[in-house]
Amino acid sequence: MSVHQILKEIYRASDKLAEQLINRGVVVSIPKGQFLFFQYQNVSDIVIPLQGVLGFYPAIDQGTHLKYDLITPGVLINDVPLILGEGAQSDIQAVTDSRVLLLPFEDVQELMASCCSFSKMVNVSLAKKQRFCLTLFRLRGERNTDLKIRLAMEAVSAATYDGSIPLNILTLASLLNMSRNTVGRYMSKAIAKGEVEKSSLGFRLLTRKAIAA
């Protein structure tokens, strides 16, 4: 799809807004493995993912390196630094060859003040992140491990534009504060039952109808 089509179909931008974003922004290709930002780095652009998957590396403690491949088109990057005036929240790296649209904060602020549709785009991105984080927080107290893992996968699937779950067993276990063996056993059972299938970057939930059956 063209950049214009992606902005319309994934971000629900109007033709006019899509043209404004393209004219004000710069499309950048990011090869697989390249970093876009580093944690605490000063940033001056909103990043609109257009294609591919990006992962973030939050700093936990020295010697701990976990990458969460959760950023796909539909979710903006640097909206929090824009609003709170902070640096980048984590290292951001391209998991696959990716394309993004960089939009300077000055243009973002002008559009937010003059265009309700753009403000809605930013708010929808923030709402997706909030819903995902609150879902994971609520799941911390879930004692049924199978249900806990499945609901977490549904939350990830809802946060990506194409329903994919671009996580491996280790990172999914980390999100849920569970052992990788527990998550691995669930995945083996779910795949055997036809509830989950493997994909090139992780997993994909099959239809909810199949899960219910």
Short mmCIF file of C-alpha atoms in Angstrom, two decimals:
data_model
loop_
_atom_site.label_atom_id
_atom_site.label_comp_id
_atom_site.label_asym_id
_atom_site.label_seq_id
_atom_site.Cartn_x
_atom_site.Cartn_y
_atom_site.Cartn_z
CA MET A 1 0.00 0.00 0.00
CA SER A 2 1.05 3.59 -0.55
CA VAL A 3 1.70 5.86 2.43
CA HIS A 4 -1.58 7.64 1.71
CA GLN A 5 -3.51 4.34 1.76
CA ILE A 6 -1.84 3.20 5.00
CA LEU A 7 -2.75 6.46 6.74
CA LYS A 8 -6.36 6.12 5.57
CA GLU A 9 -6.88 2.40 6.19
CA ILE A 10 -4.87 1.82 9.36
CA TYR A 11 -4.95 5.25 11.03
CA ARG A 12 -8.41 6.22 9.72
CA ALA A 13 -7.11 9.54 8.40
CA SER A 14 -9.17 11.50 5.90
CA ASP A 15 -7.71 12.25 2.47
CA LYS A 16 -6.99 15.82 3.60
CA LEU A 17 -5.26 14.75 6.82
CA ALA A 18 -3.25 12.06 5.05
CA GLU A 19 -1.96 14.65 2.58
CA GLN A 20 -1.07 17.04 5.39
CA LEU A 21 0.89 14.34 7.23
CA ILE A 22 2.76 13.35 4.08
CA ASN A 23 3.58 16.97 3.19
CA ARG A 24 4.73 17.88 6.70
CA GLY A 25 6.55 14.64 7.50
CA VAL A 26 9.44 12.58 6.14
CA VAL A 27 9.18 8.89 5.26
CA VAL A 28 12.22 6.94 6.48
CA SER A 29 13.17 3.31 5.81
CA ILE A 30 14.73 1.46 8.75
CA PRO A 31 16.65 -1.73 7.90
CA LYS A 32 16.16 -4.76 10.14
CA GLY A 33 18.34 -4.47 13.24
CA GLN A 34 18.82 -0.69 13.06
CA PHE A 35 17.93 1.42 16.08
CA LEU A 36 15.55 4.32 15.68
CA PHE A 37 15.98 5.82 19.18
CA PHE A 38 17.79 5.06 22.41
CA GLN A 39 16.31 5.33 25.88
CA TYR A 40 16.44 8.85 27.39
CA GLN A 41 17.53 10.31 24.04
CA ASN A 42 16.00 13.71 23.31
CA VAL A 43 13.40 13.29 20.59
CA SER A 44 11.67 15.88 18.42
CA ASP A 45 9.39 13.81 16.18
CA ILE A 46 6.27 11.74 16.47
CA VAL A 47 6.88 8.44 14.69
CA ILE A 48 4.02 6.99 12.63
CA PRO A 49 4.87 3.34 11.79
CA LEU A 50 3.87 2.47 8.23
CA GLN A 51 5.28 -1.00 7.64
CA GLY A 52 7.09 -3.72 9.56
CA VAL A 53 7.55 -4.47 13.26
CA LEU A 54 9.61 -2.51 15.77
CA GLY A 55 10.64 -3.66 19.22
CA PHE A 56 11.37 -1.72 22.39
CA TYR A 57 14.02 -2.47 25.01
CA PRO A 58 13.02 -0.99 28.38
CA ALA A 59 15.90 -0.69 30.83
CA ILE A 60 15.25 -3.10 33.71
CA ASP A 61 18.59 -3.73 35.35
CA GLN A 62 22.15 -4.29 34.27
CA GLY A 63 22.54 -7.54 32.36
CA THR A 64 18.82 -7.91 31.58
CA HIS A 65 18.03 -7.65 27.88
CA LEU A 66 14.44 -8.27 26.78
CA LYS A 67 12.96 -6.94 23.56
CA TYR A 68 9.21 -6.61 23.15
CA ASP A 69 8.29 -6.73 19.46
CA LEU A 70 4.96 -5.00 19.88
CA ILE A 71 5.10 -1.87 17.72
CA THR A 72 3.24 -2.21 14.44
CA PRO A 73 1.35 0.30 12.26
CA GLY A 74 -1.57 1.81 14.17
CA VAL A 75 0.37 2.78 17.30
CA LEU A 76 2.40 5.99 17.45
CA ILE A 77 5.86 6.36 18.99
CA ASN A 78 6.96 9.37 21.10
CA ASP A 79 3.44 10.54 21.93
CA VAL A 80 4.31 10.39 25.65
CA PRO A 81 7.54 12.44 25.27
CA LEU A 82 5.54 14.95 23.24
CA ILE A 83 2.95 15.38 25.99
CA LEU A 84 5.20 15.12 29.06
CA GLY A 85 8.37 16.66 27.65
CA GLU A 86 10.59 13.68 28.38
CA GLY A 87 13.17 11.75 26.38
CA ALA A 88 12.56 8.46 24.58
CA GLN A 89 11.09 5.86 26.92
CA SER A 90 13.17 2.95 25.63
CA ASP A 91 15.49 1.80 22.88
CA ILE A 92 13.51 1.25 19.68
CA GLN A 93 14.85 -1.21 17.09
CA ALA A 94 13.52 -2.49 13.77
CA VAL A 95 12.65 -6.19 14.08
CA THR A 96 11.95 -6.35 10.34
CA ASP A 97 12.69 -3.97 7.50
CA SER A 98 10.36 -1.11 8.36
CA ARG A 99 9.10 2.27 7.17
CA VAL A 100 7.97 5.14 9.36
CA LEU A 101 6.75 8.70 8.89
CA LEU A 102 8.57 11.24 11.08
CA LEU A 103 6.46 14.27 11.98
CA PRO A 104 8.16 17.14 13.89
CA PHE A 105 6.65 18.06 17.25
CA GLU A 106 5.99 21.61 16.00
CA ASP A 107 3.77 20.27 13.23
CA VAL A 108 2.14 17.81 15.62
CA GLN A 109 1.20 20.61 18.01
CA GLU A 110 -0.22 22.71 15.17
CA LEU A 111 -2.30 19.80 13.89
CA MET A 112 -3.56 18.91 17.37
CA ALA A 113 -4.73 22.50 17.81
CA SER A 114 -6.40 22.75 14.42
CA CYS A 115 -7.46 19.24 13.39
CA CYS A 116 -9.81 17.12 15.49
CA SER A 117 -9.09 14.07 13.33
CA PHE A 118 -5.38 14.21 14.10
CA SER A 119 -6.04 14.68 17.82
CA LYS A 120 -8.24 11.60 17.63
CA MET A 121 -5.40 9.65 15.98
CA VAL A 122 -3.08 10.51 18.88
CA ASN A 123 -5.75 9.72 21.47
CA VAL A 124 -6.57 6.35 19.89
CA SER A 125 -2.89 5.38 20.02
CA LEU A 126 -2.67 6.36 23.69
CA ALA A 127 -5.92 4.50 24.44
CA LYS A 128 -4.58 1.30 22.83
CA LYS A 129 -1.46 1.47 24.97
CA GLN A 130 -3.47 2.18 28.11
CA ARG A 131 -5.88 -0.69 27.46
CA PHE A 132 -3.00 -3.08 26.85
CA CYS A 133 -1.16 -2.05 30.02
CA LEU A 134 -4.31 -2.20 32.17
CA THR A 135 -5.17 -5.64 30.79
CA LEU A 136 -1.72 -6.97 31.72
CA PHE A 137 -2.00 -5.36 35.15
CA ARG A 138 -5.35 -7.05 35.80
CA LEU A 139 -4.01 -10.39 34.61
CA ARG A 140 -1.30 -10.38 37.27
CA GLY A 141 -3.93 -11.64 39.72
CA GLU A 142 -5.43 -14.31 37.43
CA ARG A 143 -4.78 -17.78 38.89
CA ASN A 144 -5.91 -19.85 35.92
CA THR A 145 -2.65 -19.93 33.96
CA ASP A 146 -4.19 -21.07 30.68
CA LEU A 147 -6.78 -18.30 30.80
CA LYS A 148 -4.13 -15.78 31.80
CA ILE A 149 -1.94 -16.59 28.80
CA ARG A 150 -4.84 -16.66 26.34
CA LEU A 151 -6.19 -13.29 27.54
CA ALA A 152 -2.72 -11.78 27.25
CA MET A 153 -2.44 -13.06 23.69
CA GLU A 154 -5.84 -11.57 22.90
CA ALA A 155 -4.62 -8.23 24.30
CA VAL A 156 -1.52 -8.29 22.10
CA SER A 157 -3.59 -9.31 19.08
CA ALA A 158 -5.95 -6.39 19.68
CA ALA A 159 -3.02 -3.96 19.87
CA THR A 160 -1.54 -4.90 16.47
CA TYR A 161 -3.23 -3.74 13.30
CA ASP A 162 -3.32 -7.21 11.70
CA GLY A 163 -4.03 -9.28 14.81
CA SER A 164 -0.52 -10.73 14.93
CA ILE A 165 1.31 -11.63 18.14
CA PRO A 166 4.96 -10.86 17.32
CA LEU A 167 6.37 -12.25 20.58
CA ASN A 168 8.35 -15.35 21.43
CA ILE A 169 7.66 -17.53 24.46
CA LEU A 170 10.34 -15.82 26.58
CA THR A 171 9.01 -12.29 26.11
CA LEU A 172 5.39 -13.36 26.57
CA ALA A 173 6.38 -15.10 29.81
CA SER A 174 8.18 -11.94 30.91
CA LEU A 175 5.10 -9.79 30.27
CA LEU A 176 3.07 -12.10 32.51
CA ASN A 177 5.77 -12.70 35.12
CA MET A 178 5.52 -16.44 34.44
CA SER A 179 8.06 -19.14 33.66
CA ARG A 180 8.83 -19.79 30.00
CA ASN A 181 8.15 -23.50 30.61
CA THR A 182 4.57 -22.74 31.68
CA VAL A 183 3.97 -20.57 28.62
CA GLY A 184 5.66 -23.13 26.37
CA ARG A 185 3.41 -25.94 27.62
CA TYR A 186 0.32 -23.80 26.98
CA MET A 187 1.48 -22.97 23.45
CA SER A 188 2.09 -26.62 22.64
CA LYS A 189 -1.43 -27.52 23.79
CA ALA A 190 -3.05 -24.54 22.05
CA ILE A 191 -1.32 -25.30 18.75
CA ALA A 192 -2.32 -28.97 18.97
CA LYS A 193 -5.95 -27.94 19.58
CA GLY A 194 -5.96 -25.53 16.63
CA GLU A 195 -6.39 -22.47 18.85
CA VAL A 196 -3.04 -20.90 17.98
CA GLU A 197 -0.71 -21.10 15.01
CA LYS A 198 2.92 -20.15 14.62
CA SER A 199 3.83 -17.21 12.42
CA SER A 200 7.10 -15.87 11.09
CA LEU A 201 7.56 -13.53 14.07
CA GLY A 202 5.62 -15.29 16.79
CA PHE A 203 2.06 -16.55 16.95
CA ARG A 204 -1.45 -15.83 15.76
CA LEU A 205 -4.75 -16.60 17.44
CA LEU A 206 -7.17 -18.50 15.25
CA THR A 207 -10.84 -17.52 15.23
CA ARG A 208 -12.57 -17.01 18.56
CA LYS A 209 -15.16 -19.44 17.32
CA ALA A 210 -12.50 -22.13 17.12
CA ILE A 211 -11.27 -21.22 20.60
CA ALA A 212 -14.77 -21.44 22.07
CA ALA A 213 -15.32 -24.81 20.42
#
